[in-house]
Amino acid sequence: VTKLIAESGSKKMNVYVVAKEKNETEYVLFEDDYSKYTSLNELRSDGYVIPQNASLEDGTLVLGDRSDSYARVILPEWLGDFGDYSVTTDIKMLETADNARWFGLVYRIQNANGKQFPYYHMCIRENTTGSSGIELAERTPQDAWNVAVTTSGDIASMKNAFYKVNVTAFDKTVQYTLDNEVVLFATDKLIGKN
């Protein structure tokens, strides 16, 4: 990915040139496995927004603990220039107060001027087997929850292993997969493309 800045008069716009190898099937905008970092400050200097109580352990980024009700990592800001994309990560919940607790993959986040909402949220509970084990939710401009779709998965505990989680967002359509299995597909459930 190469970033260019187009200017016309007083107006500026980011323009990106994205290339891939001939044998690759997808364009990858951003990839990181944290193994190259030795400190959180290095992550921050690469554009990440990371809470103070995060840590790096053997190439894994560890967030929060049971006393922290809301720990969040925001990827580098330039990725916000893209509205349609797919995000994949490997996640394991180490500790929870109870199995109704959840982690979320937040996407289409608005972080301009320090505002950390609205955004869309792939919520996955520690026990995905309940009727709301997996949710498509929106954090509205009023900082309130709008839960658009709920479903269940077949993982009784996200503590057992690392699980591959993916959200694909295209216009008003989203698809969630958990360990390469589609667990939620929704169209026209979102207010719009932010």
Short mmCIF file of N, CA and C in Angstrom, two decimals:
data_model
loop_
_atom_site.label_atom_id
_atom_site.label_comp_id
_atom_site.label_asym_id
_atom_site.label_seq_id
_atom_site.Cartn_x
_atom_site.Cartn_y
_atom_site.Cartn_z
N VAL A 1 0.85 -1.17 0.00
CA VAL A 1 0.00 0.00 0.00
C VAL A 1 0.90 1.23 0.00
N THR A 2 0.67 2.10 -0.97
CA THR A 2 1.39 3.36 -1.04
C THR A 2 0.38 4.49 -0.95
N LYS A 3 0.59 5.40 0.00
CA LYS A 3 -0.31 6.52 0.20
C LYS A 3 0.21 7.74 -0.55
N LEU A 4 -0.70 8.37 -1.31
CA LEU A 4 -0.39 9.61 -2.00
C LEU A 4 -1.38 10.66 -1.52
N ILE A 5 -1.01 11.92 -1.60
CA ILE A 5 -1.93 12.99 -1.24
C ILE A 5 -2.20 13.82 -2.49
N ALA A 6 -3.46 13.84 -2.91
CA ALA A 6 -3.87 14.64 -4.06
C ALA A 6 -4.32 16.01 -3.56
N GLU A 7 -3.86 17.07 -4.23
CA GLU A 7 -4.22 18.42 -3.83
C GLU A 7 -4.79 19.17 -5.01
N SER A 8 -5.82 19.97 -4.73
CA SER A 8 -6.39 20.88 -5.71
C SER A 8 -6.83 22.12 -4.97
N GLY A 9 -6.14 23.20 -5.17
CA GLY A 9 -6.43 24.42 -4.43
C GLY A 9 -6.20 24.19 -2.95
N SER A 10 -7.22 24.43 -2.16
CA SER A 10 -7.11 24.22 -0.71
C SER A 10 -7.58 22.83 -0.28
N LYS A 11 -8.01 22.00 -1.21
CA LYS A 11 -8.53 20.68 -0.87
C LYS A 11 -7.44 19.62 -0.99
N LYS A 12 -7.47 18.67 -0.05
CA LYS A 12 -6.54 17.54 -0.05
C LYS A 12 -7.32 16.25 0.13
N MET A 13 -6.80 15.19 -0.47
CA MET A 13 -7.45 13.89 -0.35
C MET A 13 -6.38 12.80 -0.41
N ASN A 14 -6.51 11.80 0.46
CA ASN A 14 -5.62 10.66 0.43
C ASN A 14 -6.01 9.74 -0.72
N VAL A 15 -5.02 9.30 -1.48
CA VAL A 15 -5.22 8.35 -2.57
C VAL A 15 -4.25 7.20 -2.33
N TYR A 16 -4.72 5.96 -2.48
CA TYR A 16 -3.87 4.81 -2.20
C TYR A 16 -3.67 3.97 -3.45
N VAL A 17 -2.46 3.53 -3.64
CA VAL A 17 -2.14 2.57 -4.69
C VAL A 17 -1.91 1.25 -3.98
N VAL A 18 -2.72 0.25 -4.31
CA VAL A 18 -2.64 -1.05 -3.65
C VAL A 18 -2.23 -2.09 -4.69
N ALA A 19 -1.17 -2.82 -4.40
CA ALA A 19 -0.67 -3.83 -5.33
C ALA A 19 -0.56 -5.17 -4.61
N LYS A 20 -0.52 -6.24 -5.39
CA LYS A 20 -0.32 -7.57 -4.84
C LYS A 20 0.55 -8.37 -5.80
N GLU A 21 1.10 -9.44 -5.29
CA GLU A 21 1.85 -10.35 -6.15
C GLU A 21 0.89 -11.03 -7.13
N LYS A 22 1.38 -11.38 -8.31
CA LYS A 22 0.55 -11.98 -9.35
C LYS A 22 -0.16 -13.24 -8.88
N ASN A 23 0.50 -14.04 -8.03
CA ASN A 23 -0.08 -15.30 -7.58
C ASN A 23 -1.00 -15.15 -6.36
N GLU A 24 -1.08 -13.95 -5.78
CA GLU A 24 -1.95 -13.74 -4.62
C GLU A 24 -3.38 -13.48 -5.10
N THR A 25 -4.36 -13.94 -4.30
CA THR A 25 -5.76 -13.80 -4.70
C THR A 25 -6.44 -12.59 -4.08
N GLU A 26 -5.86 -12.01 -3.02
CA GLU A 26 -6.49 -10.89 -2.33
C GLU A 26 -5.49 -9.76 -2.14
N TYR A 27 -6.03 -8.56 -2.07
CA TYR A 27 -5.23 -7.39 -1.72
C TYR A 27 -5.23 -7.26 -0.20
N VAL A 28 -4.07 -7.15 0.40
CA VAL A 28 -3.97 -7.01 1.85
C VAL A 28 -3.53 -5.58 2.15
N LEU A 29 -4.40 -4.85 2.84
CA LEU A 29 -4.09 -3.46 3.19
C LEU A 29 -3.17 -3.38 4.39
N PHE A 30 -3.34 -4.31 5.33
CA PHE A 30 -2.60 -4.21 6.59
C PHE A 30 -2.50 -5.60 7.20
N GLU A 31 -1.31 -5.93 7.69
CA GLU A 31 -1.11 -7.22 8.34
C GLU A 31 -0.08 -7.04 9.44
N ASP A 32 -0.35 -7.61 10.59
CA ASP A 32 0.58 -7.50 11.71
C ASP A 32 0.38 -8.70 12.63
N ASP A 33 1.50 -9.23 13.15
CA ASP A 33 1.37 -10.35 14.09
C ASP A 33 1.99 -10.05 15.44
N TYR A 34 2.46 -8.82 15.64
CA TYR A 34 3.00 -8.32 16.90
C TYR A 34 4.33 -8.94 17.31
N SER A 35 4.83 -9.91 16.57
CA SER A 35 6.08 -10.54 16.97
C SER A 35 7.28 -9.62 16.79
N LYS A 36 7.17 -8.63 15.94
CA LYS A 36 8.30 -7.72 15.70
C LYS A 36 8.41 -6.62 16.76
N TYR A 37 7.41 -6.50 17.62
CA TYR A 37 7.40 -5.43 18.62
C TYR A 37 7.95 -5.92 19.95
N THR A 38 8.70 -5.05 20.60
CA THR A 38 9.22 -5.37 21.93
C THR A 38 8.57 -4.51 23.00
N SER A 39 7.83 -3.46 22.58
CA SER A 39 7.17 -2.60 23.56
C SER A 39 5.89 -2.02 22.97
N LEU A 40 4.99 -1.62 23.86
CA LEU A 40 3.75 -0.98 23.41
C LEU A 40 4.04 0.36 22.76
N ASN A 41 5.09 1.03 23.18
CA ASN A 41 5.44 2.31 22.57
C ASN A 41 5.78 2.15 21.09
N GLU A 42 6.37 1.02 20.72
CA GLU A 42 6.64 0.76 19.30
C GLU A 42 5.34 0.63 18.53
N LEU A 43 4.36 -0.05 19.11
CA LEU A 43 3.04 -0.16 18.47
C LEU A 43 2.41 1.22 18.31
N ARG A 44 2.49 2.02 19.35
CA ARG A 44 1.92 3.36 19.30
C ARG A 44 2.60 4.21 18.24
N SER A 45 3.90 4.08 18.11
CA SER A 45 4.60 4.88 17.09
C SER A 45 4.23 4.42 15.68
N ASP A 46 3.73 3.21 15.52
CA ASP A 46 3.24 2.74 14.23
C ASP A 46 1.76 3.09 14.01
N GLY A 47 1.17 3.87 14.92
CA GLY A 47 -0.19 4.37 14.71
C GLY A 47 -1.28 3.68 15.49
N TYR A 48 -0.94 2.66 16.28
CA TYR A 48 -1.95 2.00 17.11
C TYR A 48 -2.35 2.90 18.28
N VAL A 49 -3.62 2.81 18.68
CA VAL A 49 -4.07 3.40 19.93
C VAL A 49 -4.32 2.22 20.86
N ILE A 50 -3.57 2.16 21.99
CA ILE A 50 -3.57 0.99 22.86
C ILE A 50 -3.74 1.44 24.31
N PRO A 51 -4.56 0.72 25.09
CA PRO A 51 -4.72 1.10 26.50
C PRO A 51 -3.45 0.85 27.31
N GLN A 52 -3.34 1.55 28.42
CA GLN A 52 -2.14 1.46 29.26
C GLN A 52 -1.91 0.07 29.84
N ASN A 53 -3.00 -0.66 30.14
CA ASN A 53 -2.82 -1.95 30.80
C ASN A 53 -2.67 -3.11 29.82
N ALA A 54 -2.44 -2.83 28.54
CA ALA A 54 -2.16 -3.89 27.57
C ALA A 54 -0.72 -4.37 27.78
N SER A 55 -0.40 -5.52 27.19
CA SER A 55 0.96 -6.03 27.26
C SER A 55 1.26 -6.88 26.04
N LEU A 56 2.54 -7.09 25.79
CA LEU A 56 2.99 -7.99 24.74
C LEU A 56 3.59 -9.22 25.41
N GLU A 57 3.11 -10.39 25.04
CA GLU A 57 3.61 -11.64 25.62
C GLU A 57 3.83 -12.65 24.51
N ASP A 58 5.09 -12.95 24.22
CA ASP A 58 5.46 -13.94 23.20
C ASP A 58 4.80 -13.66 21.86
N GLY A 59 4.83 -12.40 21.41
CA GLY A 59 4.27 -12.04 20.12
C GLY A 59 2.76 -11.92 20.10
N THR A 60 2.13 -11.94 21.27
CA THR A 60 0.68 -11.81 21.38
C THR A 60 0.36 -10.52 22.10
N LEU A 61 -0.63 -9.79 21.59
CA LEU A 61 -1.10 -8.58 22.26
C LEU A 61 -2.19 -8.99 23.24
N VAL A 62 -1.99 -8.69 24.52
CA VAL A 62 -2.92 -9.05 25.58
C VAL A 62 -3.59 -7.78 26.08
N LEU A 63 -4.94 -7.80 26.11
CA LEU A 63 -5.70 -6.62 26.50
C LEU A 63 -6.47 -6.85 27.78
N GLY A 64 -6.50 -5.84 28.64
CA GLY A 64 -7.41 -5.80 29.77
C GLY A 64 -7.25 -6.93 30.77
N ASP A 65 -8.12 -6.88 31.75
CA ASP A 65 -8.26 -7.93 32.75
C ASP A 65 -9.67 -7.79 33.32
N ARG A 66 -10.00 -8.58 34.31
CA ARG A 66 -11.37 -8.56 34.83
C ARG A 66 -11.75 -7.23 35.46
N SER A 67 -10.77 -6.42 35.85
CA SER A 67 -11.09 -5.12 36.42
C SER A 67 -11.30 -4.05 35.35
N ASP A 68 -10.99 -4.38 34.11
CA ASP A 68 -11.10 -3.42 33.02
C ASP A 68 -12.32 -3.77 32.19
N SER A 69 -13.36 -2.96 32.28
CA SER A 69 -14.60 -3.30 31.58
C SER A 69 -14.57 -2.93 30.11
N TYR A 70 -13.57 -2.15 29.68
CA TYR A 70 -13.60 -1.69 28.30
C TYR A 70 -12.19 -1.37 27.80
N ALA A 71 -11.50 -2.37 27.29
CA ALA A 71 -10.16 -2.17 26.73
C ALA A 71 -10.27 -2.24 25.22
N ARG A 72 -9.62 -1.30 24.54
CA ARG A 72 -9.76 -1.25 23.10
C ARG A 72 -8.43 -0.93 22.43
N VAL A 73 -8.22 -1.57 21.28
CA VAL A 73 -7.09 -1.26 20.41
C VAL A 73 -7.66 -0.70 19.12
N ILE A 74 -7.12 0.41 18.67
CA ILE A 74 -7.52 0.98 17.38
C ILE A 74 -6.33 0.87 16.45
N LEU A 75 -6.57 0.30 15.28
CA LEU A 75 -5.51 0.14 14.29
C LEU A 75 -5.12 1.51 13.73
N PRO A 76 -4.02 1.59 13.01
CA PRO A 76 -3.57 2.88 12.47
C PRO A 76 -4.68 3.63 11.72
N GLU A 77 -4.70 4.94 11.94
CA GLU A 77 -5.80 5.79 11.48
C GLU A 77 -6.03 5.76 9.97
N TRP A 78 -4.98 5.57 9.18
CA TRP A 78 -5.14 5.61 7.73
C TRP A 78 -6.08 4.53 7.22
N LEU A 79 -6.24 3.45 7.98
CA LEU A 79 -7.15 2.38 7.55
C LEU A 79 -8.60 2.86 7.52
N GLY A 80 -8.90 3.94 8.26
CA GLY A 80 -10.25 4.49 8.26
C GLY A 80 -10.66 5.09 6.93
N ASP A 81 -9.71 5.26 6.01
CA ASP A 81 -10.06 5.76 4.68
C ASP A 81 -10.77 4.70 3.83
N PHE A 82 -10.77 3.46 4.31
CA PHE A 82 -11.41 2.37 3.58
C PHE A 82 -12.69 1.97 4.29
N GLY A 83 -13.81 1.93 3.61
CA GLY A 83 -15.09 1.60 4.24
C GLY A 83 -15.50 0.15 4.04
N ASP A 84 -15.08 -0.45 2.94
CA ASP A 84 -15.42 -1.84 2.64
C ASP A 84 -14.16 -2.66 2.77
N TYR A 85 -14.20 -3.68 3.64
CA TYR A 85 -13.00 -4.47 3.87
C TYR A 85 -13.34 -5.73 4.64
N SER A 86 -12.32 -6.54 4.83
CA SER A 86 -12.43 -7.75 5.62
C SER A 86 -11.31 -7.73 6.65
N VAL A 87 -11.63 -8.03 7.91
CA VAL A 87 -10.66 -8.05 8.99
C VAL A 87 -10.66 -9.45 9.59
N THR A 88 -9.47 -10.03 9.72
CA THR A 88 -9.33 -11.36 10.33
C THR A 88 -8.32 -11.28 11.45
N THR A 89 -8.65 -11.91 12.58
CA THR A 89 -7.72 -11.96 13.70
C THR A 89 -7.91 -13.27 14.46
N ASP A 90 -6.90 -13.66 15.20
CA ASP A 90 -7.00 -14.82 16.07
C ASP A 90 -7.17 -14.32 17.50
N ILE A 91 -8.20 -14.80 18.19
CA ILE A 91 -8.54 -14.30 19.52
C ILE A 91 -8.78 -15.45 20.47
N LYS A 92 -8.33 -15.25 21.71
CA LYS A 92 -8.61 -16.17 22.80
C LYS A 92 -8.95 -15.34 24.02
N MET A 93 -10.00 -15.69 24.72
CA MET A 93 -10.34 -15.01 25.97
C MET A 93 -9.62 -15.74 27.09
N LEU A 94 -8.80 -15.02 27.82
CA LEU A 94 -8.02 -15.66 28.88
C LEU A 94 -8.79 -15.80 30.17
N GLU A 95 -9.59 -14.79 30.50
CA GLU A 95 -10.27 -14.75 31.79
C GLU A 95 -11.54 -13.93 31.66
N THR A 96 -12.61 -14.37 32.29
CA THR A 96 -13.86 -13.61 32.29
C THR A 96 -14.52 -13.73 33.66
N ALA A 97 -15.35 -12.74 33.97
CA ALA A 97 -16.09 -12.79 35.23
C ALA A 97 -17.20 -13.84 35.15
N ASP A 98 -17.77 -14.02 33.95
CA ASP A 98 -18.76 -15.08 33.71
C ASP A 98 -18.83 -15.33 32.21
N ASN A 99 -19.52 -16.42 31.80
CA ASN A 99 -19.48 -16.79 30.38
C ASN A 99 -20.40 -15.96 29.50
N ALA A 100 -21.08 -14.95 30.06
CA ALA A 100 -21.85 -14.01 29.25
C ALA A 100 -21.00 -12.82 28.80
N ARG A 101 -19.76 -12.74 29.29
CA ARG A 101 -18.87 -11.65 28.89
C ARG A 101 -18.46 -11.83 27.43
N TRP A 102 -18.01 -10.75 26.82
CA TRP A 102 -17.74 -10.79 25.40
C TRP A 102 -16.51 -9.95 25.04
N PHE A 103 -16.03 -10.20 23.83
CA PHE A 103 -15.06 -9.32 23.20
C PHE A 103 -15.70 -8.88 21.89
N GLY A 104 -15.18 -7.84 21.33
CA GLY A 104 -15.76 -7.34 20.10
C GLY A 104 -14.71 -6.97 19.08
N LEU A 105 -15.05 -7.18 17.85
CA LEU A 105 -14.26 -6.68 16.74
C LEU A 105 -15.03 -5.47 16.23
N VAL A 106 -14.47 -4.30 16.45
CA VAL A 106 -15.14 -3.05 16.13
C VAL A 106 -14.67 -2.60 14.75
N TYR A 107 -15.61 -2.19 13.90
CA TYR A 107 -15.24 -1.78 12.55
C TYR A 107 -16.04 -0.56 12.14
N ARG A 108 -15.53 0.08 11.08
CA ARG A 108 -16.07 1.36 10.62
C ARG A 108 -16.18 2.34 11.78
N ILE A 109 -15.12 2.40 12.54
CA ILE A 109 -15.10 3.28 13.70
C ILE A 109 -14.79 4.70 13.26
N GLN A 110 -15.43 5.63 13.89
CA GLN A 110 -15.18 7.03 13.65
C GLN A 110 -14.35 7.55 14.81
N ASN A 111 -13.13 7.96 14.54
CA ASN A 111 -12.25 8.41 15.61
C ASN A 111 -11.85 9.87 15.43
N ALA A 112 -12.57 10.59 14.58
CA ALA A 112 -12.24 11.98 14.31
C ALA A 112 -12.52 12.83 15.55
N ASN A 113 -11.63 13.74 15.82
CA ASN A 113 -11.77 14.67 16.94
C ASN A 113 -11.97 13.95 18.27
N GLY A 114 -11.37 12.76 18.41
CA GLY A 114 -11.46 12.04 19.68
C GLY A 114 -12.76 11.29 19.90
N LYS A 115 -13.72 11.40 18.98
CA LYS A 115 -14.98 10.67 19.14
C LYS A 115 -14.75 9.22 18.77
N GLN A 116 -15.14 8.32 19.66
CA GLN A 116 -14.91 6.90 19.40
C GLN A 116 -16.20 6.17 19.08
N PHE A 117 -17.18 6.88 18.60
CA PHE A 117 -18.43 6.32 18.10
C PHE A 117 -19.00 7.34 17.13
N PRO A 118 -19.81 6.95 16.16
CA PRO A 118 -20.44 5.63 16.03
C PRO A 118 -19.47 4.59 15.48
N TYR A 119 -19.85 3.33 15.68
CA TYR A 119 -19.11 2.22 15.09
C TYR A 119 -20.01 1.00 15.07
N TYR A 120 -19.56 -0.02 14.35
CA TYR A 120 -20.26 -1.30 14.32
C TYR A 120 -19.43 -2.31 15.08
N HIS A 121 -20.09 -3.32 15.59
CA HIS A 121 -19.49 -4.17 16.60
C HIS A 121 -19.85 -5.63 16.36
N MET A 122 -18.85 -6.46 16.17
CA MET A 122 -19.03 -7.91 16.13
C MET A 122 -18.80 -8.40 17.55
N CYS A 123 -19.86 -8.68 18.24
CA CYS A 123 -19.78 -9.11 19.64
C CYS A 123 -19.79 -10.64 19.69
N ILE A 124 -18.81 -11.21 20.37
CA ILE A 124 -18.74 -12.66 20.55
C ILE A 124 -18.60 -12.94 22.04
N ARG A 125 -19.57 -13.63 22.59
CA ARG A 125 -19.55 -13.94 24.02
C ARG A 125 -18.58 -15.09 24.29
N GLU A 126 -18.15 -15.19 25.55
CA GLU A 126 -17.25 -16.29 25.92
C GLU A 126 -17.91 -17.63 25.62
N ASN A 127 -19.22 -17.73 25.85
CA ASN A 127 -20.01 -18.89 25.47
C ASN A 127 -20.91 -18.46 24.32
N THR A 128 -20.60 -18.92 23.11
CA THR A 128 -21.33 -18.45 21.93
C THR A 128 -22.64 -19.19 21.70
N THR A 129 -22.95 -20.19 22.51
CA THR A 129 -24.08 -21.07 22.21
C THR A 129 -25.45 -20.48 22.57
N GLY A 130 -25.49 -19.40 23.33
CA GLY A 130 -26.78 -18.78 23.66
C GLY A 130 -27.37 -18.05 22.47
N SER A 131 -28.63 -17.63 22.59
CA SER A 131 -29.32 -16.97 21.48
C SER A 131 -28.66 -15.65 21.08
N SER A 132 -27.93 -15.02 21.99
CA SER A 132 -27.20 -13.80 21.65
C SER A 132 -25.69 -14.01 21.82
N GLY A 133 -25.25 -15.21 21.50
CA GLY A 133 -23.83 -15.54 21.62
C GLY A 133 -22.96 -14.74 20.67
N ILE A 134 -23.55 -14.32 19.54
CA ILE A 134 -22.88 -13.50 18.55
C ILE A 134 -23.85 -12.41 18.14
N GLU A 135 -23.39 -11.17 18.12
CA GLU A 135 -24.29 -10.05 17.81
C GLU A 135 -23.67 -9.13 16.77
N LEU A 136 -24.54 -8.56 15.95
CA LEU A 136 -24.21 -7.41 15.12
C LEU A 136 -24.87 -6.22 15.80
N ALA A 137 -24.05 -5.32 16.31
CA ALA A 137 -24.56 -4.18 17.05
C ALA A 137 -23.93 -2.90 16.53
N GLU A 138 -24.62 -1.81 16.74
CA GLU A 138 -24.11 -0.50 16.39
C GLU A 138 -24.02 0.34 17.66
N ARG A 139 -22.91 1.03 17.81
CA ARG A 139 -22.82 2.07 18.85
C ARG A 139 -23.19 3.36 18.12
N THR A 140 -24.32 3.93 18.46
CA THR A 140 -24.90 5.03 17.71
C THR A 140 -24.17 6.35 17.97
N PRO A 141 -24.45 7.36 17.15
CA PRO A 141 -23.87 8.69 17.40
C PRO A 141 -24.24 9.24 18.77
N GLN A 142 -25.32 8.73 19.37
CA GLN A 142 -25.73 9.16 20.71
C GLN A 142 -25.07 8.33 21.81
N ASP A 143 -24.11 7.46 21.44
CA ASP A 143 -23.39 6.61 22.39
C ASP A 143 -24.32 5.61 23.08
N ALA A 144 -25.24 5.03 22.29
CA ALA A 144 -26.17 4.01 22.80
C ALA A 144 -26.07 2.78 21.90
N TRP A 145 -26.52 1.63 22.41
CA TRP A 145 -26.47 0.39 21.63
C TRP A 145 -27.73 0.21 20.80
N ASN A 146 -27.55 -0.22 19.56
CA ASN A 146 -28.62 -0.67 18.68
C ASN A 146 -28.21 -2.07 18.22
N VAL A 147 -28.80 -3.10 18.82
CA VAL A 147 -28.47 -4.48 18.46
C VAL A 147 -29.37 -4.88 17.31
N ALA A 148 -28.77 -5.04 16.12
CA ALA A 148 -29.55 -5.29 14.90
C ALA A 148 -29.86 -6.76 14.68
N VAL A 149 -28.89 -7.65 14.96
CA VAL A 149 -29.05 -9.09 14.70
C VAL A 149 -28.33 -9.86 15.80
N THR A 150 -28.94 -10.94 16.27
CA THR A 150 -28.27 -11.86 17.19
C THR A 150 -28.36 -13.27 16.64
N THR A 151 -27.39 -14.08 17.00
CA THR A 151 -27.39 -15.48 16.60
C THR A 151 -26.55 -16.25 17.61
N SER A 152 -26.43 -17.54 17.40
CA SER A 152 -25.61 -18.36 18.30
C SER A 152 -24.53 -19.06 17.50
N GLY A 153 -23.49 -19.48 18.22
CA GLY A 153 -22.43 -20.28 17.62
C GLY A 153 -22.38 -21.63 18.30
N ASP A 154 -21.32 -22.38 18.07
CA ASP A 154 -21.22 -23.70 18.69
C ASP A 154 -20.01 -23.85 19.61
N ILE A 155 -19.39 -22.72 19.98
CA ILE A 155 -18.23 -22.77 20.87
C ILE A 155 -18.69 -22.45 22.29
N ALA A 156 -18.55 -23.43 23.18
CA ALA A 156 -19.03 -23.28 24.55
C ALA A 156 -18.10 -22.40 25.39
N SER A 157 -16.83 -22.30 25.00
CA SER A 157 -15.91 -21.44 25.74
C SER A 157 -14.80 -20.94 24.82
N MET A 158 -14.71 -19.62 24.68
CA MET A 158 -13.65 -19.00 23.88
C MET A 158 -12.32 -19.02 24.62
N LYS A 159 -12.30 -19.64 25.82
CA LYS A 159 -11.06 -19.76 26.59
C LYS A 159 -10.25 -20.98 26.18
N ASN A 160 -10.86 -21.90 25.43
CA ASN A 160 -10.21 -23.18 25.16
C ASN A 160 -9.04 -23.11 24.19
N ALA A 161 -9.06 -22.12 23.27
CA ALA A 161 -8.03 -22.05 22.24
C ALA A 161 -8.12 -20.70 21.56
N PHE A 162 -7.16 -20.44 20.66
CA PHE A 162 -7.29 -19.28 19.78
C PHE A 162 -8.28 -19.64 18.68
N TYR A 163 -9.17 -18.72 18.38
CA TYR A 163 -10.16 -18.92 17.33
C TYR A 163 -10.00 -17.82 16.28
N LYS A 164 -10.13 -18.21 15.01
CA LYS A 164 -10.02 -17.26 13.91
C LYS A 164 -11.38 -16.57 13.73
N VAL A 165 -11.36 -15.24 13.82
CA VAL A 165 -12.56 -14.43 13.74
C VAL A 165 -12.43 -13.50 12.53
N ASN A 166 -13.50 -13.37 11.76
CA ASN A 166 -13.48 -12.50 10.59
C ASN A 166 -14.78 -11.72 10.49
N VAL A 167 -14.65 -10.45 10.14
CA VAL A 167 -15.80 -9.64 9.75
C VAL A 167 -15.50 -9.08 8.37
N THR A 168 -16.46 -9.23 7.47
CA THR A 168 -16.36 -8.66 6.13
C THR A 168 -17.50 -7.67 5.99
N ALA A 169 -17.16 -6.42 5.69
CA ALA A 169 -18.16 -5.37 5.55
C ALA A 169 -18.11 -4.82 4.13
N PHE A 170 -19.24 -4.84 3.46
CA PHE A 170 -19.34 -4.29 2.12
C PHE A 170 -20.65 -3.53 2.00
N ASP A 171 -20.57 -2.21 1.85
CA ASP A 171 -21.74 -1.35 1.77
C ASP A 171 -22.61 -1.62 2.99
N LYS A 172 -23.84 -2.14 2.82
CA LYS A 172 -24.71 -2.40 3.97
C LYS A 172 -24.80 -3.89 4.30
N THR A 173 -23.85 -4.67 3.80
CA THR A 173 -23.83 -6.10 4.04
C THR A 173 -22.63 -6.47 4.91
N VAL A 174 -22.87 -7.31 5.92
CA VAL A 174 -21.77 -7.81 6.74
C VAL A 174 -21.87 -9.32 6.87
N GLN A 175 -20.72 -9.95 6.97
CA GLN A 175 -20.64 -11.39 7.21
C GLN A 175 -19.64 -11.63 8.31
N TYR A 176 -20.02 -12.45 9.29
CA TYR A 176 -19.13 -12.83 10.37
C TYR A 176 -18.80 -14.30 10.22
N THR A 177 -17.54 -14.65 10.40
CA THR A 177 -17.15 -16.06 10.43
C THR A 177 -16.37 -16.32 11.71
N LEU A 178 -16.52 -17.51 12.21
CA LEU A 178 -15.81 -17.98 13.39
C LEU A 178 -15.20 -19.32 13.03
N ASP A 179 -13.87 -19.39 13.04
CA ASP A 179 -13.14 -20.57 12.58
C ASP A 179 -13.59 -21.01 11.19
N ASN A 180 -13.65 -20.05 10.27
CA ASN A 180 -13.97 -20.25 8.85
C ASN A 180 -15.40 -20.72 8.60
N GLU A 181 -16.27 -20.64 9.60
CA GLU A 181 -17.68 -20.99 9.41
C GLU A 181 -18.51 -19.70 9.51
N VAL A 182 -19.36 -19.47 8.51
CA VAL A 182 -20.21 -18.29 8.53
C VAL A 182 -21.20 -18.43 9.68
N VAL A 183 -21.20 -17.46 10.58
CA VAL A 183 -22.11 -17.51 11.73
C VAL A 183 -23.17 -16.41 11.66
N LEU A 184 -22.95 -15.40 10.82
CA LEU A 184 -23.94 -14.33 10.69
C LEU A 184 -23.75 -13.66 9.34
N PHE A 185 -24.86 -13.46 8.65
CA PHE A 185 -24.85 -12.74 7.37
C PHE A 185 -26.05 -11.82 7.40
N ALA A 186 -25.83 -10.54 7.21
CA ALA A 186 -26.94 -9.58 7.27
C ALA A 186 -26.77 -8.50 6.21
N THR A 187 -27.88 -8.14 5.59
CA THR A 187 -27.91 -7.07 4.61
C THR A 187 -28.96 -6.06 5.00
N ASP A 188 -28.65 -4.79 4.82
CA ASP A 188 -29.56 -3.68 5.13
C ASP A 188 -29.95 -3.64 6.61
N LYS A 189 -29.09 -4.14 7.48
CA LYS A 189 -29.32 -4.05 8.92
C LYS A 189 -28.56 -2.87 9.53
N LEU A 190 -27.71 -2.26 8.74
CA LEU A 190 -26.91 -1.14 9.23
C LEU A 190 -27.50 0.16 8.71
N ILE A 191 -27.33 1.19 9.46
CA ILE A 191 -27.86 2.50 9.06
C ILE A 191 -27.22 2.96 7.76
N GLY A 192 -25.96 2.76 7.62
CA GLY A 192 -25.30 3.19 6.39
C GLY A 192 -23.82 3.00 6.47
N LYS A 193 -23.18 3.36 5.42
CA LYS A 193 -21.74 3.20 5.31
C LYS A 193 -21.07 4.42 5.90
N ASN A 194 -20.40 4.26 7.03
CA ASN A 194 -19.71 5.40 7.69
C ASN A 194 -18.31 5.51 7.20
#
